[in-house]
Protein backbone atom coordinates (compact mmCIF):
# COMPACT_ATOMS: atom_id res chain seq x y z
CA MET A 1 -31.92 161.12 -29.31
CA ALA A 2 -31.99 157.35 -28.62
CA LYS A 3 -28.30 156.98 -29.46
CA LYS A 4 -27.43 159.92 -27.21
CA TRP A 5 -29.37 158.42 -24.27
CA ALA A 6 -27.80 155.03 -24.89
CA PHE A 7 -24.28 156.52 -24.98
CA ARG A 8 -24.86 158.46 -21.75
CA ALA A 9 -26.22 155.36 -20.01
CA ILE A 10 -23.21 153.27 -21.07
CA LEU A 11 -20.81 156.03 -19.99
CA ALA A 12 -22.53 156.34 -16.60
CA TYR A 13 -22.22 152.57 -16.12
CA ALA A 14 -18.51 152.65 -17.00
CA LEU A 15 -17.88 155.47 -14.51
CA LEU A 16 -19.81 153.59 -11.83
CA GLY A 17 -17.67 150.53 -12.50
CA LEU A 18 -14.46 152.53 -12.00
CA ILE A 19 -15.78 154.01 -8.73
CA LEU A 20 -16.79 150.57 -7.44
CA TYR A 21 -13.42 149.09 -8.41
CA ALA A 22 -11.57 151.87 -6.59
CA TYR A 23 -13.76 151.48 -3.50
CA LEU A 24 -13.48 147.70 -3.23
CA PHE A 25 -9.80 147.32 -4.14
CA TYR A 26 -8.18 150.50 -2.81
CA ILE A 27 -10.43 152.50 -0.49
CA ALA A 28 -12.50 150.13 1.65
CA GLY A 29 -10.73 148.28 4.41
CA SER A 30 -11.54 144.70 5.41
CA GLY A 31 -8.88 144.02 8.00
CA VAL A 32 -9.69 142.94 11.54
CA PRO A 33 -9.62 145.82 14.09
CA GLU A 34 -6.69 145.75 16.49
CA SER A 35 -8.96 144.88 19.42
CA PHE A 36 -9.88 141.58 17.72
CA LYS A 37 -6.32 140.48 16.97
CA GLY A 38 -5.64 137.06 18.46
CA SER A 39 -9.34 136.36 19.05
CA SER A 40 -11.33 133.59 17.37
CA ALA A 41 -12.48 136.22 14.84
CA ASP A 42 -8.91 136.90 13.72
CA PRO A 43 -8.34 135.02 10.42
CA SER A 44 -4.69 134.45 11.35
CA THR A 45 -5.85 132.10 14.14
CA PHE A 46 -7.53 129.67 11.73
CA MET A 47 -6.10 130.51 8.26
CA ASN A 48 -2.55 130.59 6.98
CA ALA A 49 -1.13 133.63 5.17
CA LYS A 50 -1.93 132.22 1.72
CA GLU A 51 -5.56 131.45 2.65
CA ILE A 52 -6.02 134.97 4.04
CA LEU A 53 -4.66 136.48 0.82
CA LEU A 54 -6.85 134.22 -1.33
CA SER A 55 -9.97 135.05 0.71
CA GLU A 56 -9.33 138.78 0.29
CA ASP A 57 -8.74 138.53 -3.46
CA PHE A 58 -11.66 136.18 -4.06
CA SER A 59 -14.08 138.28 -2.00
CA LYS A 60 -13.08 141.51 -3.74
CA ILE A 61 -13.64 140.01 -7.18
CA LYS A 62 -17.01 138.47 -6.21
CA ASN A 63 -18.13 141.71 -4.56
CA LEU A 64 -17.20 143.70 -7.66
CA LEU A 65 -19.14 141.29 -9.88
CA PHE A 66 -22.15 141.62 -7.57
CA PHE A 67 -22.15 145.42 -7.65
CA LEU A 68 -21.57 145.55 -11.40
CA SER A 69 -24.18 142.95 -12.37
CA THR A 70 -27.25 144.72 -10.98
CA PRO A 71 -26.65 148.11 -12.71
CA TYR A 72 -25.72 146.12 -15.82
CA GLU A 73 -29.18 144.56 -15.69
CA TRP A 74 -30.71 148.04 -15.48
CA LEU A 75 -28.60 149.22 -18.42
CA LEU A 76 -29.64 146.18 -20.44
CA TYR A 77 -33.38 146.75 -19.91
CA PHE A 78 -32.95 150.43 -20.71
CA LEU A 79 -31.12 149.73 -23.98
CA ILE A 80 -33.65 147.05 -25.00
CA MET A 81 -36.36 149.69 -24.74
CA ILE A 82 -34.68 152.78 -26.09
CA LEU A 83 -33.14 151.01 -29.09
CA GLY A 84 -36.53 149.59 -30.06
CA VAL A 85 -35.60 145.94 -29.43
CA SER A 86 -38.60 145.33 -27.18
CA ARG A 87 -40.95 146.87 -29.75
CA MET A 88 -39.44 144.62 -32.42
CA PHE A 89 -39.99 141.50 -30.27
CA GLU A 90 -43.63 142.48 -29.76
CA LYS A 91 -44.15 142.94 -33.51
CA TRP A 92 -42.58 139.53 -34.20
CA ALA A 93 -44.87 137.89 -31.65
CA LYS A 94 -48.03 139.56 -33.00
CA GLY A 95 -47.03 138.84 -36.58
CA THR A 96 -46.49 135.14 -35.85
CA VAL A 97 -49.70 134.13 -34.03
CA LYS A 98 -53.05 135.66 -33.08
CA ASN A 99 -53.50 133.96 -29.71
CA GLY A 100 -52.61 136.36 -26.88
CA PHE A 101 -50.98 133.73 -24.64
CA LEU A 102 -48.80 132.46 -27.49
CA GLN A 103 -47.82 136.04 -28.35
CA THR A 104 -46.67 136.47 -24.76
CA ALA A 105 -44.75 133.18 -24.93
CA ILE A 106 -42.95 134.22 -28.15
CA TYR A 107 -42.18 137.74 -26.92
CA LEU A 108 -40.90 136.44 -23.57
CA PHE A 109 -38.77 133.80 -25.27
CA TRP A 110 -36.93 136.39 -27.37
CA LEU A 111 -36.54 138.72 -24.39
CA SER A 112 -35.28 135.86 -22.20
CA ILE A 113 -32.80 134.69 -24.84
CA THR A 114 -31.50 138.24 -25.29
CA THR A 115 -31.02 138.84 -21.57
CA PHE A 116 -29.49 135.37 -21.08
CA ILE A 117 -26.88 136.03 -23.78
CA ALA A 118 -26.17 139.55 -22.52
CA ILE A 119 -25.77 138.47 -18.88
CA PHE A 120 -23.89 135.25 -19.74
CA PRO A 121 -20.42 136.90 -19.58
CA PHE A 122 -21.01 137.86 -15.93
CA GLN A 123 -22.19 134.35 -15.12
CA TYR A 124 -19.24 132.78 -16.91
CA ILE A 125 -16.68 135.06 -15.25
CA SER A 126 -18.18 134.28 -11.84
CA TYR A 127 -17.98 130.55 -12.61
CA GLN A 128 -14.36 130.80 -13.78
CA VAL A 129 -13.35 132.81 -10.70
CA SER A 130 -14.93 130.19 -8.43
CA LYS A 131 -13.08 127.48 -10.34
CA ALA A 132 -9.78 129.34 -10.13
CA TYR A 133 -10.10 129.73 -6.36
CA ASN A 134 -11.17 126.08 -5.90
CA ILE A 135 -14.69 126.92 -4.72
CA SER A 136 -16.52 125.45 -7.70
CA THR A 137 -15.79 121.84 -8.69
CA GLN A 138 -18.19 121.79 -11.65
CA THR A 139 -17.09 120.96 -15.15
CA PHE A 140 -18.19 123.44 -17.81
CA SER A 141 -20.80 120.97 -19.14
CA MET A 142 -22.29 120.49 -15.65
CA TRP A 143 -22.35 124.23 -15.12
CA MET A 144 -24.05 124.81 -18.48
CA LYS A 145 -26.61 122.14 -17.60
CA ASP A 146 -27.57 124.08 -14.47
CA GLU A 147 -27.65 127.33 -16.45
CA THR A 148 -29.97 125.73 -19.02
CA ILE A 149 -32.27 124.38 -16.30
CA ASP A 150 -32.27 127.86 -14.75
CA PHE A 151 -33.26 129.41 -18.06
CA TRP A 152 -36.26 127.13 -18.63
CA VAL A 153 -37.47 127.17 -15.03
CA ASN A 154 -37.33 130.97 -14.99
CA TYR A 155 -38.91 131.18 -18.44
CA LEU A 156 -41.89 129.00 -17.49
CA LEU A 157 -42.44 130.84 -14.21
CA MET A 158 -42.15 134.20 -15.95
CA LEU A 159 -44.57 133.08 -18.65
CA ILE A 160 -47.21 132.39 -16.00
CA ILE A 161 -46.51 135.64 -14.15
CA VAL A 162 -46.31 137.89 -17.22
CA SER A 163 -49.43 136.38 -18.83
CA VAL A 164 -51.46 137.03 -15.68
CA LEU A 165 -49.87 140.43 -15.03
CA TYR A 166 -50.53 141.86 -18.49
CA GLY A 167 -54.00 140.34 -18.54
CA LEU A 168 -54.70 142.29 -15.35
CA MET A 169 -53.19 145.45 -16.85
CA LYS A 170 -55.63 145.26 -19.74
CA ARG A 171 -58.62 144.54 -17.53
CA PHE A 172 -57.84 146.87 -14.60
CA LYS A 173 -56.05 149.87 -16.09
CA GLN A 174 -55.66 151.74 -12.79
CA ARG A 175 -55.77 148.99 -10.12
CA TRP A 176 -53.94 146.17 -11.87
CA TRP A 177 -51.19 146.35 -9.25
CA LEU A 178 -53.66 145.57 -6.44
CA ALA A 179 -55.12 142.58 -8.29
CA ALA A 180 -51.59 141.36 -9.08
CA TRP A 181 -50.58 141.64 -5.43
CA ALA A 182 -53.70 139.75 -4.28
CA LEU A 183 -52.87 136.88 -6.63
CA SER A 184 -49.20 136.92 -5.57
CA VAL A 185 -50.15 135.86 -2.02
CA PRO A 186 -51.37 132.33 -2.82
CA PHE A 187 -48.77 132.02 -5.62
CA THR A 188 -45.88 132.77 -3.22
CA ILE A 189 -47.11 130.24 -0.66
CA PHE A 190 -47.67 127.65 -3.41
CA MET A 191 -44.13 128.13 -4.74
CA MET A 192 -42.62 127.69 -1.27
CA PHE A 193 -44.67 124.51 -0.87
CA ILE A 194 -43.53 122.92 -4.16
CA GLN A 195 -39.93 124.22 -4.20
CA PRO A 196 -38.42 121.32 -2.19
CA VAL A 197 -40.22 118.53 -4.07
CA LEU A 198 -40.48 119.78 -7.66
CA ILE A 199 -37.87 122.46 -8.38
CA ASP A 200 -34.86 121.65 -6.16
CA PRO A 201 -34.61 118.02 -7.44
CA LEU A 202 -34.12 119.39 -10.98
CA TYR A 203 -30.66 120.57 -9.91
CA ASN A 204 -29.57 117.96 -7.38
CA GLU A 205 -30.38 114.47 -6.15
CA PHE A 206 -31.77 114.31 -2.62
CA TYR A 207 -31.67 111.11 -0.58
CA PRO A 208 -32.00 110.11 3.10
CA LEU A 209 -28.92 110.77 5.21
CA LYS A 210 -26.62 107.76 5.04
CA ASN A 211 -25.14 108.27 8.50
CA LYS A 212 -28.04 106.96 10.58
CA GLU A 213 -26.28 107.66 13.86
CA LEU A 214 -25.92 111.32 12.95
CA GLU A 215 -29.50 111.37 11.64
CA ALA A 216 -30.72 110.10 15.02
CA LYS A 217 -28.84 112.93 16.76
CA ILE A 218 -30.29 115.53 14.40
CA LEU A 219 -33.83 114.19 14.78
CA SER A 220 -33.40 114.16 18.55
CA LEU A 221 -32.36 117.81 18.34
CA ALA A 222 -35.38 118.50 16.12
CA ASP A 223 -37.61 116.81 18.69
CA GLN A 224 -36.18 119.06 21.42
CA ALA A 225 -36.96 122.04 19.20
CA GLY A 226 -40.49 120.78 18.54
CA ILE A 227 -39.94 120.26 14.81
CA PRO A 228 -41.97 117.41 13.25
CA ALA A 229 -39.32 115.68 11.14
CA ASN A 230 -38.89 112.00 10.33
CA HIS A 231 -35.96 112.18 7.93
CA VAL A 232 -32.86 114.22 7.24
CA PHE A 233 -31.93 114.60 3.56
CA GLU A 234 -28.44 114.59 2.11
CA VAL A 235 -27.61 116.20 -1.22
CA ASP A 236 -24.55 115.48 -3.35
CA MET A 237 -22.98 118.91 -3.80
CA SER A 238 -19.31 117.89 -3.85
CA GLU A 239 -19.47 117.51 -7.63
CA LYS A 240 -20.42 121.19 -7.83
CA THR A 241 -18.73 123.01 -4.96
CA ASN A 242 -16.41 122.80 -1.98
CA SER A 243 -18.60 125.21 0.01
CA LEU A 244 -20.53 124.09 3.07
CA ASN A 245 -24.26 124.47 3.68
CA ALA A 246 -27.29 123.08 5.49
CA TYR A 247 -30.85 124.34 5.60
CA VAL A 248 -34.48 123.74 6.49
CA THR A 249 -36.72 124.42 3.50
CA GLY A 250 -40.37 124.27 2.52
CA VAL A 251 -43.56 124.81 4.49
CA GLY A 252 -46.08 122.47 6.09
CA SER A 253 -45.78 118.78 5.28
CA ASN A 254 -43.17 119.53 2.60
CA SER A 255 -40.60 120.86 5.09
CA ARG A 256 -37.17 119.30 4.71
CA ILE A 257 -33.96 119.24 6.75
CA VAL A 258 -31.12 119.16 4.21
CA LEU A 259 -27.35 118.72 4.56
CA TRP A 260 -24.78 119.11 1.80
CA ASP A 261 -22.36 116.18 1.60
CA THR A 262 -19.48 118.70 1.74
CA THR A 263 -20.72 119.73 5.19
CA LEU A 264 -20.81 116.09 6.29
CA GLU A 265 -17.26 115.56 5.07
CA GLN A 266 -15.63 118.65 6.56
CA LEU A 267 -17.46 119.31 9.84
CA THR A 268 -17.49 117.17 12.97
CA ASP A 269 -20.77 115.79 14.31
CA ASP A 270 -20.85 118.45 17.05
CA GLU A 271 -20.30 121.22 14.50
CA ILE A 272 -23.02 119.78 12.26
CA LEU A 273 -25.43 119.65 15.20
CA PHE A 274 -24.78 123.33 15.91
CA VAL A 275 -25.35 124.23 12.24
CA MET A 276 -28.58 122.21 12.20
CA ALA A 277 -29.73 123.79 15.47
CA HIS A 278 -29.19 127.18 13.82
CA GLU A 279 -31.33 126.15 10.84
CA MET A 280 -34.00 124.71 13.13
CA ALA A 281 -34.20 128.07 14.87
CA HIS A 282 -35.60 129.61 11.70
CA TYR A 283 -38.43 127.07 11.82
CA VAL A 284 -39.03 127.44 15.57
CA GLU A 285 -39.07 131.25 15.46
CA LYS A 286 -41.21 131.15 12.30
CA HIS A 287 -38.71 133.17 10.29
CA ILE A 288 -40.02 131.59 7.09
CA TYR A 289 -43.53 132.92 7.73
CA ILE A 290 -42.22 136.29 8.92
CA GLY A 291 -40.19 136.44 5.70
CA ILE A 292 -43.29 135.71 3.64
CA GLY A 293 -45.18 138.44 5.50
CA ILE A 294 -42.42 141.02 4.95
CA TYR A 295 -42.10 140.03 1.30
CA LEU A 296 -45.83 140.44 0.72
CA LEU A 297 -45.85 143.79 2.50
CA LEU A 298 -42.92 145.07 0.44
CA SER A 299 -44.41 143.68 -2.78
CA PHE A 300 -47.67 145.56 -2.02
CA PHE A 301 -45.87 148.91 -1.97
CA GLY A 302 -43.48 147.81 -4.72
CA LEU A 303 -46.25 147.03 -7.18
CA PHE A 304 -48.04 150.25 -6.24
CA LEU A 305 -44.89 152.30 -6.92
CA ALA A 306 -44.21 150.35 -10.11
CA SER A 307 -47.68 151.17 -11.45
CA LYS A 308 -47.26 154.88 -10.67
CA LEU A 309 -43.77 155.04 -12.17
CA MET A 310 -44.74 153.11 -15.30
CA ARG A 311 -47.72 155.35 -15.92
CA GLY A 312 -45.65 158.51 -15.46
CA ILE A 313 -42.69 157.33 -17.55
CA VAL A 314 -44.88 156.11 -20.43
CA ALA A 315 -46.91 159.34 -20.37
CA ASN A 316 -43.81 161.59 -20.44
CA TYR A 317 -41.16 159.53 -22.23
CA GLY A 318 -43.16 156.88 -24.09
CA GLU A 319 -41.93 158.02 -27.50
CA GLU A 320 -38.27 157.99 -26.44
CA ILE A 321 -38.40 154.49 -24.90
CA LYS A 322 -40.61 153.13 -27.71
CA VAL A 323 -43.49 152.19 -25.36
CA ASP A 324 -46.97 153.38 -26.38
CA ARG A 325 -48.96 152.20 -23.35
CA VAL A 326 -48.43 150.41 -20.03
CA ALA A 327 -50.40 147.30 -21.03
CA SER A 328 -48.28 146.69 -24.16
CA LEU A 329 -45.94 143.71 -23.94
CA ARG A 330 -43.09 145.95 -25.03
CA SER A 331 -43.32 147.69 -21.61
CA LEU A 332 -42.10 144.53 -19.82
CA PRO A 333 -38.43 145.65 -19.72
CA LEU A 334 -39.60 148.89 -18.07
CA PHE A 335 -41.52 146.90 -15.45
CA LEU A 336 -38.52 144.62 -14.81
CA LEU A 337 -36.19 147.64 -14.61
CA ILE A 338 -38.38 149.39 -12.04
CA ILE A 339 -38.81 146.23 -9.94
CA SER A 340 -35.06 145.55 -10.01
CA VAL A 341 -34.26 149.11 -8.89
CA LEU A 342 -36.85 148.91 -6.08
CA LEU A 343 -35.52 145.54 -4.91
CA PHE A 344 -31.97 146.91 -4.80
CA ALA A 345 -33.13 150.04 -2.96
CA VAL A 346 -34.93 148.00 -0.29
CA SER A 347 -32.16 145.39 0.05
CA PRO A 348 -30.41 147.19 2.96
CA PHE A 349 -33.64 146.89 4.96
CA SER A 350 -34.38 143.29 3.99
CA ASN A 351 -30.74 142.33 4.67
CA TRP A 352 -30.93 144.00 8.08
CA ILE A 353 -34.02 141.97 8.95
CA SER A 354 -32.27 138.81 7.76
CA ARG A 355 -29.12 139.56 9.80
CA TYR A 356 -31.27 140.09 12.89
CA GLN A 357 -32.97 136.73 12.36
CA GLU A 358 -29.63 135.01 11.77
CA THR A 359 -28.26 136.45 15.01
CA ARG A 360 -31.27 135.11 16.90
CA ALA A 361 -30.74 131.72 15.22
CA ASP A 362 -27.09 131.71 16.35
CA ARG A 363 -28.11 132.37 19.95
CA TYR A 364 -30.85 129.75 19.80
CA ALA A 365 -28.36 127.18 18.50
CA ILE A 366 -25.94 127.86 21.36
CA GLU A 367 -28.70 127.49 23.92
CA LEU A 368 -30.01 124.31 22.32
CA THR A 369 -26.65 122.55 21.87
CA GLN A 370 -24.75 124.13 24.79
CA ASP A 371 -21.62 123.76 22.66
CA LYS A 372 -20.03 127.14 22.00
CA GLU A 373 -16.70 125.63 20.96
CA ALA A 374 -18.35 123.73 18.11
CA ALA A 375 -20.13 126.94 17.12
CA ILE A 376 -16.84 128.85 16.89
CA THR A 377 -14.99 126.19 14.92
CA SER A 378 -17.92 125.65 12.53
CA PHE A 379 -17.98 129.36 11.63
CA GLN A 380 -14.22 129.41 11.23
CA LYS A 381 -14.40 126.46 8.84
CA LEU A 382 -17.22 128.10 6.89
CA SER A 383 -15.03 131.18 6.41
CA LYS A 384 -11.95 129.17 5.52
CA VAL A 385 -13.61 126.84 3.01
CA GLY A 386 -15.73 129.57 1.42
CA LEU A 387 -12.84 132.09 1.30
CA SER A 388 -15.14 134.74 2.75
CA GLN A 389 -13.98 137.97 4.34
CA VAL A 390 -14.32 138.01 8.11
CA ASN A 391 -14.87 141.76 8.12
CA PRO A 392 -16.20 142.93 4.72
CA PRO A 393 -16.47 146.62 3.71
CA LEU A 394 -19.53 148.50 4.95
CA LEU A 395 -21.29 148.77 1.56
CA VAL A 396 -20.78 145.05 0.96
CA LYS A 397 -22.34 144.25 4.32
CA ILE A 398 -25.29 146.60 3.77
CA PHE A 399 -26.18 145.51 0.24
CA ARG A 400 -24.96 141.92 0.06
CA TYR A 401 -24.95 140.30 3.51
CA GLY A 402 -28.11 138.58 4.70
CA HIS A 403 -26.02 137.09 7.54
CA PRO A 404 -23.98 138.92 10.17
CA THR A 405 -20.31 139.16 9.27
CA MET A 406 -18.08 136.42 10.66
CA LEU A 407 -16.42 139.05 12.83
CA GLU A 408 -19.80 139.84 14.42
CA ARG A 409 -20.81 136.18 14.75
CA LEU A 410 -17.55 134.99 16.26
CA ASN A 411 -17.37 138.00 18.58
CA MET A 412 -20.93 137.32 19.73
CA LEU A 413 -19.93 133.74 20.54
CA GLU A 414 -16.93 134.89 22.55
CA GLN A 415 -19.06 137.43 24.38
CA TYR A 416 -21.63 134.72 25.07
CA LYS A 417 -18.89 132.64 26.67
CA MET A 418 -17.74 135.57 28.80
CA ASP A 419 -21.33 136.31 29.89
CA THR A 420 -21.82 132.67 30.90
CA LYS A 421 -18.59 132.69 32.85
CA GLU A 422 -19.53 135.89 34.64
CA LYS A 423 -22.84 134.35 35.66
CA GLU A 424 -21.08 131.28 37.03
CA ASP A 425 -18.33 133.10 38.94
CA PRO A 426 -20.54 134.52 41.72
CA ALA A 427 -21.89 131.04 42.47
CA GLU A 428 -18.37 129.67 42.63
CA SER A 429 -17.22 132.38 45.06
CA SER A 430 -20.28 132.28 47.30
CA PRO A 431 -19.90 130.60 50.73
């Protein structure tokens, strides 16, 4: 029975892969509508023919990898359960030590190693594709260093979470999800507080912005926006990527304004000020706190659904998936599978919220800087350097885009210009 279920799952994944490939490479269109030809949103106005071709090819490959990787994760968790691998890891852990925390650490280590090895091909292909299209500048050793850091950071965080979660499952058999959610509130806020000062520096070196003249302009902009900032941080990303980025991270006194050195090298000061004004908008409009609130709300219902689904699946199919009870460590792949499916299912909604916030941030940045030309050219450069599609397929936008498409953003900027002009014309024609 287990082999039959495993075969069917693998076959279903293969068929899904073929459907996704056909959709992304042959069915879905990503060209610019005729009405946008010649506008600032038309790639031919800021990319040459080769760059347009490369952006299409690169985006299709990355989109395919994205849509294949998540179901692959589901398949992996399913196979780990149904083939008895998770049960074997639990037996190894219990047969090695008697301490419950150490058993969890051993079980989680074997599960983490297994998933890391199984998912590694996707990670490596993604890295090689980025290298081939001149997006990534990392050497293999540098890339592996980041992957190793990722593994241990995720392992340590998961060890804390899983130890607490399964402790709650044993103590509160019916309401463990509610206790877990209650503890997730302070944990989430704590992680956002320490992320900029403890975790981010593990991957990159942060230092005060070298260009003091530009820093003064950014801090002046921050002052206009009412953001309490004394420094702007620069991070050396050119040794890893050619992509551009800037962001405001952290909460409270640990908030940071951060610029990638690639952004400093490839954007003008006016374009950088627009990008920073956009990032400042998230702080001003409290998008970080709204995001925390939405996340906690979704996690409340997510944990509730996970508890119901786990109980029902274990009760009806426990023998087939080799899980005897919900509170057993061997049920962790089932929990991770359910959470991953729920996160994917809710991603269209969370992405829609994010796109709405990003649109508001774009408008705020225009109003703060009063420089729409810099806004347009900065978005064009972001598309060109990142080889991103200006008008991605609908499913890609729904499931992958937390930002509006470049077509939407650039069109909004052009419309904003036309609206401004229309408001000025009556005054110019009045006696």
